[in-house]
Coordinates of C-alpha atoms and ligand atoms in Angstrom, one line a residue:
M1 CA -14.0 -16.8 -0.7
D2 CA -15.6 -17.5 2.6
R3 CA -12.7 -16.9 5.0
V4 CA -10.6 -13.9 4.4
L5 CA -7.4 -13.1 6.0
V6 CA -6.5 -9.3 5.8
T7 CA -3.1 -8.2 6.6
G8 CA -2.5 -4.6 7.7
G9 CA -6.3 -4.2 8.4
A10 CA -5.8 -1.7 11.2
G11 CA -4.0 0.7 8.8
F12 CA -5.8 3.4 6.6
I13 CA -6.9 1.5 3.6
G14 CA -7.0 -2.0 5.2
S15 CA -9.5 -0.8 7.8
H16 CA -11.9 0.6 5.1
F17 CA -11.6 -2.6 3.3
V18 CA -12.3 -4.7 6.3
K19 CA -15.6 -2.8 7.0
R20 CA -16.5 -3.3 3.3
I21 CA -15.8 -7.0 3.1
L22 CA -17.6 -7.7 6.4
R23 CA -20.9 -6.6 4.6
A24 CA -20.5 -9.2 2.0
E25 CA -22.9 -12.1 2.6
D26 CA -20.7 -14.8 1.1
V27 CA -17.8 -13.9 3.5
A28 CA -18.1 -16.0 6.8
A29 CA -15.1 -14.8 8.6
V30 CA -12.6 -12.0 8.4
T31 CA -9.3 -12.1 10.3
V32 CA -7.1 -9.0 10.6
L33 CA -3.4 -9.7 11.1
D34 CA -1.7 -6.5 12.1
A35 CA 1.5 -5.6 14.0
L36 CA 0.1 -2.3 15.1
T37 CA 3.1 -0.4 14.1
Y38 CA 3.1 3.5 14.4
A39 CA 0.7 3.4 11.4
G40 CA -1.8 0.9 12.7
H41 CA -4.6 1.6 15.1
I42 CA -7.2 -0.8 16.3
E43 CA -9.6 2.2 16.7
N44 CA -9.6 2.4 12.9
L45 CA -11.6 -0.8 12.8
G46 CA -14.1 0.7 15.4
T47 CA -17.6 -0.4 14.4
A48 CA -16.2 -3.5 12.5
F49 CA -16.0 -5.1 15.9
L50 CA -19.7 -5.2 16.2
S51 CA -19.5 -8.0 13.5
E52 CA -19.0 -11.4 15.0
K53 CA -17.3 -12.3 11.8
L54 CA -14.2 -10.2 12.7
T55 CA -11.2 -11.6 14.6
F56 CA -8.3 -9.4 15.3
V57 CA -4.8 -11.0 15.6
H58 CA -1.9 -8.8 16.8
G59 CA 1.1 -10.1 15.1
N60 CA 3.7 -9.7 12.4
I61 CA 3.6 -10.9 8.8
L62 CA 7.3 -11.8 9.4
D63 CA 6.3 -14.3 12.0
A64 CA 6.3 -17.5 9.7
E65 CA 4.8 -19.8 12.3
L66 CA 1.9 -17.4 13.1
V67 CA 1.4 -16.6 9.4
D68 CA 1.2 -20.4 8.6
D69 CA -1.3 -21.1 11.2
L70 CA -3.5 -18.2 10.0
V71 CA -3.1 -19.0 6.3
A72 CA -4.1 -22.6 6.9
E73 CA -7.5 -21.4 8.3
H74 CA -8.3 -19.0 5.4
T75 CA -9.4 -19.4 1.8
A76 CA -8.3 -15.8 0.6
I77 CA -5.7 -13.3 1.6
V78 CA -5.8 -9.6 0.9
H79 CA -2.4 -8.3 1.7
F80 CA -2.1 -4.6 2.8
A81 CA 0.5 -4.7 5.5
A82 CA 3.5 -2.6 4.5
E83 CA 5.7 0.3 5.5
S84 CA 3.9 2.9 3.5
H85 CA 5.4 6.3 3.9
V86 CA 7.9 7.5 1.3
D87 CA 9.7 9.8 3.7
R88 CA 10.4 7.2 6.3
S89 CA 12.0 5.1 3.6
F90 CA 14.6 7.7 3.1
F91 CA 15.6 7.1 6.8
A92 CA 15.0 3.5 7.4
A93 CA 14.9 1.6 4.1
G94 CA 15.7 -1.7 6.0
A95 CA 12.2 -1.8 7.6
F96 CA 10.6 -1.5 4.2
L97 CA 12.6 -4.3 2.7
K98 CA 11.8 -6.6 5.8
T99 CA 8.1 -6.0 5.8
N100 CA 7.3 -5.2 2.2
V101 CA 9.5 -7.8 0.6
H102 CA 10.3 -10.5 3.2
G103 CA 6.8 -10.1 4.8
T104 CA 5.2 -10.7 1.4
Q105 CA 7.3 -13.7 0.8
T106 CA 6.5 -15.2 4.1
L107 CA 2.8 -14.9 3.3
L108 CA 3.3 -16.3 -0.2
D109 CA 5.2 -19.4 1.2
A110 CA 2.2 -20.1 3.5
A111 CA -0.2 -19.6 0.7
M112 CA 1.7 -22.0 -1.4
R113 CA 1.7 -24.7 1.3
H114 CA -2.0 -24.3 2.0
R115 CA -3.3 -23.9 -1.5
T116 CA -4.9 -20.6 -0.7
R117 CA -7.6 -19.9 -3.4
R118 CA -7.1 -16.1 -3.7
F119 CA -4.2 -13.9 -3.0
V120 CA -4.5 -10.2 -3.6
H121 CA -1.3 -8.3 -3.2
V122 CA -2.0 -4.5 -2.7
S123 CA 0.5 -2.3 -4.4
T124 CA 1.0 1.2 -5.9
D125 CA 1.4 3.2 -9.0
E126 CA 4.8 4.4 -7.6
V127 CA 6.4 1.3 -8.8
Y128 CA 6.2 2.7 -12.4
G129 CA 8.2 5.8 -11.4
P130 CA 7.6 9.1 -12.9
L131 CA 5.9 9.5 -16.2
P132 CA 6.6 12.7 -18.1
E133 CA 3.6 12.1 -20.3
G134 CA 1.0 9.5 -21.2
S135 CA -0.1 6.8 -18.7
A136 CA 1.1 3.5 -17.6
T137 CA -0.7 0.3 -18.4
E138 CA 0.1 -2.8 -16.3
E139 CA 2.8 -3.7 -18.9
Y140 CA 4.8 -0.5 -18.4
P141 CA 8.3 -1.0 -17.1
L142 CA 8.9 -0.8 -13.3
R143 CA 11.2 2.1 -12.6
P144 CA 10.7 2.9 -9.0
S145 CA 12.9 5.9 -7.8
V146 CA 12.6 5.8 -4.0
P147 CA 13.2 3.0 -1.5
Y148 CA 9.5 2.7 -0.7
A149 CA 8.4 2.2 -4.3
A150 CA 11.4 0.0 -5.0
S151 CA 10.4 -2.3 -2.1
K152 CA 6.9 -2.5 -3.4
A153 CA 8.1 -3.2 -6.9
A154 CA 10.3 -6.1 -5.4
S155 CA 7.2 -7.4 -3.6
D156 CA 5.0 -7.3 -6.7
L157 CA 7.6 -9.3 -8.7
I158 CA 8.1 -11.9 -5.9
A159 CA 4.4 -12.2 -5.7
L160 CA 4.0 -12.7 -9.4
S161 CA 6.9 -15.2 -9.4
Y162 CA 4.9 -17.4 -7.0
F163 CA 2.2 -17.6 -9.5
Q164 CA 4.5 -18.5 -12.3
T165 CA 6.6 -21.0 -10.3
Y166 CA 4.1 -22.5 -7.9
G167 CA 0.7 -21.5 -9.2
V168 CA -0.2 -19.4 -6.2
P169 CA -3.2 -17.6 -7.5
V170 CA -1.9 -14.0 -7.1
C171 CA -3.3 -10.9 -8.4
V172 CA -1.6 -7.6 -7.9
T173 CA -3.4 -4.3 -7.6
R174 CA -1.7 -0.8 -8.1
S175 CA -3.6 2.1 -7.1
S176 CA -2.9 5.8 -7.2
N177 CA -2.8 8.1 -4.1
N178 CA -5.6 7.4 -1.7
Y179 CA -7.4 9.9 0.5
G180 CA -10.2 9.7 3.0
P181 CA -10.9 9.4 6.8
Y182 CA -8.5 7.5 9.1
Q183 CA -5.3 8.3 7.2
H184 CA -2.2 8.9 9.3
P185 CA -1.5 12.6 9.8
E186 CA 2.0 12.2 8.2
K187 CA 0.5 12.1 4.8
I188 CA -0.1 15.2 2.8
I189 CA -3.9 15.6 3.0
P190 CA -4.3 14.9 6.8
L191 CA -1.1 16.6 7.5
F192 CA -2.2 19.9 5.9
V193 CA -5.8 19.6 7.1
T194 CA -4.8 19.0 10.8
R195 CA -2.2 21.8 10.7
L196 CA -4.7 24.3 9.1
L197 CA -7.4 23.3 11.5
Q198 CA -5.1 24.3 14.4
G199 CA -4.2 27.5 12.7
E200 CA -0.6 26.4 11.8
K201 CA 1.4 26.8 8.7
V202 CA 2.0 24.2 6.1
T203 CA 5.1 23.8 3.9
L204 CA 5.0 23.4 0.2
H205 CA 8.2 22.1 -1.6
G206 CA 9.4 23.8 -4.6
R207 CA 6.9 25.3 -6.9
G208 CA 4.3 22.5 -6.0
Q209 CA 4.1 21.2 -9.6
H210 CA 4.2 17.6 -8.8
V211 CA 1.1 15.7 -10.0
R212 CA -0.7 13.0 -8.2
N213 CA -3.9 11.2 -9.0
W214 CA -6.1 11.4 -5.9
L215 CA -8.5 8.4 -5.4
H216 CA -11.0 8.1 -2.7
V217 CA -10.2 5.1 -0.5
E218 CA -13.5 3.6 -0.9
D219 CA -12.9 3.5 -4.7
N220 CA -9.7 1.7 -4.2
C221 CA -11.4 -0.8 -1.9
A222 CA -14.2 -1.4 -4.4
G223 CA -11.4 -2.1 -7.1
I224 CA -9.7 -4.4 -4.6
E225 CA -12.8 -6.4 -3.8
L226 CA -13.5 -6.6 -7.6
V227 CA -10.0 -8.1 -8.2
L228 CA -10.4 -10.4 -5.2
R229 CA -13.7 -11.8 -6.8
R230 CA -13.0 -11.6 -10.5
G231 CA -9.3 -11.0 -11.1
A232 CA -7.4 -13.6 -13.1
P233 CA -4.6 -15.3 -11.3
G234 CA -1.2 -14.0 -12.3
E235 CA -2.6 -10.6 -13.5
T236 CA -1.9 -7.0 -12.3
Y237 CA -4.7 -4.4 -12.3
N238 CA -4.2 -0.6 -12.1
I239 CA -6.7 1.2 -9.9
G240 CA -6.8 4.8 -10.9
G241 CA -9.4 7.2 -12.1
G242 CA -9.2 9.7 -9.3
T243 CA -8.5 13.4 -9.9
D244 CA -5.1 14.6 -11.2
M245 CA -3.8 17.6 -9.2
T246 CA -0.6 19.4 -8.6
S247 CA 0.5 19.7 -5.0
R248 CA -0.1 23.5 -5.4
D249 CA -3.6 23.1 -6.6
L250 CA -4.3 20.5 -3.8
T251 CA -3.0 23.0 -1.4
G252 CA -5.3 25.7 -2.7
E253 CA -8.3 23.3 -2.4
L254 CA -7.4 22.4 1.3
L255 CA -6.9 26.1 2.2
R256 CA -10.3 26.9 0.7
I257 CA -12.0 24.1 2.6
C258 CA -10.3 24.9 5.9
G259 CA -10.9 28.6 5.5
A260 CA -7.3 29.6 5.3
D261 CA -5.3 31.7 2.8
W262 CA -1.9 31.5 1.1
D263 CA -0.4 33.4 4.2
S264 CA -0.6 29.8 5.8
V265 CA 1.8 28.4 3.3
T266 CA 5.6 28.5 3.6
N267 CA 7.4 27.6 0.4
I268 CA 10.5 25.6 1.0
P269 CA 13.2 24.5 -1.5
D270 CA 12.5 21.7 -3.8
R271 CA 14.1 18.3 -3.2
L272 CA 16.9 16.9 -5.3
S273 CA 15.1 14.0 -6.8
N274 CA 11.4 14.1 -7.5
D275 CA 8.8 12.1 -9.2
L276 CA 7.1 14.9 -11.2
R277 CA 4.0 12.9 -12.3
Y278 CA 2.3 9.7 -12.0
A279 CA -0.4 8.5 -14.3
M280 CA -2.1 5.1 -15.0
D281 CA -4.4 3.6 -17.4
Y282 CA -7.0 1.5 -15.6
S283 CA -9.0 0.2 -18.5
K284 CA -8.1 -3.4 -17.7
L285 CA -10.0 -3.2 -14.4
A286 CA -12.7 -1.0 -15.9
A287 CA -13.4 -4.0 -18.3
L288 CA -14.3 -6.0 -15.2
G289 CA -16.8 -3.3 -14.1
Y290 CA -14.6 -0.9 -12.0
Q291 CA -15.5 2.7 -12.1
P292 CA -14.7 5.2 -9.4
T293 CA -17.7 7.0 -8.0
H294 CA -16.4 9.5 -5.5
D295 CA -16.3 13.3 -6.5
F296 CA -13.1 14.7 -5.4
Q297 CA -14.3 17.9 -4.0
A298 CA -17.1 16.4 -1.9
G299 CA -14.8 13.6 -0.8
L300 CA -12.2 16.0 0.3
A301 CA -14.7 18.2 2.2
E302 CA -16.1 14.9 3.9
T303 CA -12.5 13.9 4.8
T304 CA -11.7 17.4 6.2
D305 CA -14.9 17.2 8.2
W306 CA -13.9 13.9 9.6
Y307 CA -10.5 15.3 10.9
R308 CA -12.4 18.3 12.3
R309 CA -14.7 16.1 14.3
N310 CA -12.2 13.7 15.5
P311 CA -9.2 15.4 16.9
D312 CA -8.8 12.7 19.5
R313 CA -7.9 10.3 16.6
W314 CA -5.1 12.3 15.2
A315 CA -3.8 14.7 17.8
P316 CA -1.7 12.1 19.6
L317 CA -0.4 10.8 16.2
S318 CA 0.8 14.2 15.1
R319 CA 3.2 14.3 18.0
T320 CA 5.4 11.6 16.4
P321 CA 7.0 13.6 13.8
L322 CA 9.6 12.4 11.2
A323 CA 11.8 15.0 12.6
A324 CA 12.4 12.6 15.6
M325 CA 14.1 10.2 13.3
P326 CA 17.7 10.2 12.5
T327 CA 18.5 12.3 9.3
P328 CA 21.0 10.8 6.9
R329 CA 22.7 13.5 5.0
A330 CA 21.7 12.4 1.6
A331 CA 18.1 12.4 2.5
S332 CA 17.7 15.6 4.3
S333 CA 17.3 17.7 1.1
H334 CA 15.6 15.2 -1.0
R335 CA 12.4 15.3 -3.0
E336 CA 9.2 17.0 -2.9
H337 CA 7.7 13.5 -3.1
Q338 CA 7.7 13.8 0.7
H339 CA 4.1 14.0 1.9
A340 CA 2.6 12.9 -1.4
H341 CA 2.1 9.3 -0.3
Ligands
NAD401 P1 -0.8 2.3 6.5 O1 0.7 2.6 6.8 O2 -1.9 3.2 6.9 O3 -1.1 0.9 7.1 C1 -0.2 -0.2 7.1 C2 -0.6 -1.3 8.1 O4 0.3 -2.3 8.0 C3 -0.6 -0.7 9.6 O5 -1.8 -1.1 10.2 C4 0.5 -1.4 10.1 O6 0.4 -1.6 11.5 C5 0.5 -2.8 9.4 N1 1.8 -3.4 9.4 C6 3.1 -2.8 9.0 N2 4.1 -3.6 9.1 C7 3.5 -4.8 9.5 C8 4.0 -6.1 9.7 N3 5.3 -6.4 9.6 N4 3.2 -7.1 10.0 C9 1.9 -6.9 10.2 N5 1.4 -5.7 10.0 C10 2.0 -4.7 9.7 O7 -0.9 2.0 4.9 P2 -2.0 2.3 3.9 O8 -2.0 3.7 3.4 O9 -3.3 1.8 4.4 O10 -1.6 1.3 2.7 C11 -1.9 -0.1 2.6 C12 -1.4 -0.7 1.4 O11 -1.7 0.0 0.3 C13 0.2 -0.7 1.5 O12 0.7 -1.9 1.0 C14 0.6 0.4 0.5 O13 1.9 0.2 0.0 C15 -0.6 0.4 -0.5 N6 -0.9 1.6 -1.1 C16 -1.1 2.7 -0.4 C17 -1.6 3.9 -1.1 C18 -2.0 5.2 -0.3 O14 -2.3 6.2 -0.9 N7 -2.1 5.1 1.1 C19 -1.6 4.0 -2.5 C20 -1.3 2.8 -3.1 C21 -0.9 1.6 -2.5

């Protein structure tokens, strides 16, 4: 595992993972490959650049030649790079298919050629679709209901097919919703926090009854590292164990932490299609030793504090609203899912 290629390492989760894996003594080199889309920021890596083990490559996972060169030099790949925002997938599904599906396949082709020893494909619980009750094990059928989740499900299947067909040692991780510092302010927690800190209103869709499992980003990264080290090739691992919460209760928590009240919340109509609830069983990874350790309330307070102390990091980003994107008619009144991921 001595040379690790991390795609999407300038994004939210990837940058946390890079800082974590750089601390591992058995890791000799970490290379980040990131296209620095609107969602990627080299500043997210910050102190990671103090490590001589880190190399940053500005490039696209769709660039087969570049990918081939980089994969040839590394023993392991942890693949985070993706278009990750559900709302954007309503407006621009093509970009999701290109990066999430074709980009993944480009990496897999290179991994097959160069006999990469470990390939962790980072995915999401959204591939299971909504669960009215119970929780999804890794065997649960994939029933994604938005283009983002469908593109991730497709990439999971392609990745696993490369294990079956060519023996590429792929593991897939599927985590629930992450929160923590450095997340782009288009996602619900930073969106609400940054608005409330500026004394602005936030919008809650419908009755706010949609349940998400909120997992601290460091817990997800711990799970991903465990899968990188101990996951069985060809296997999928759910990474859950965060705190289940409706969007209404989450809003209440954020109001409390930011010192605001319900007057700051505008209720807007629910969307046509909506994943009411996600829930995962993560006992398979727990059997390898995974256990989330972050307390939700403390984690949320610490995350809010980070946004309070670092307006220079998010203020410029909050000026690139989704509203600037073309609005297809079918998507304009769709889904509460919006900010949830
Ligand atoms: P993010 O949007 O913050 O970061 C994505 C990164 O990928 C960015 O740095 C971006 O520049 C880079 N990127 C995008 N397209 C690229 C391309 N074609 N070539 C190279 N780099 C490219 O996303 P995130 O929230 O950190 O999510 C990381 C991964 O985890 C994604 O695969 C996502 O599907 C998955 N995931 C996220 C969550 C969550 O709650 N955020 C939950 C489960 C799974």
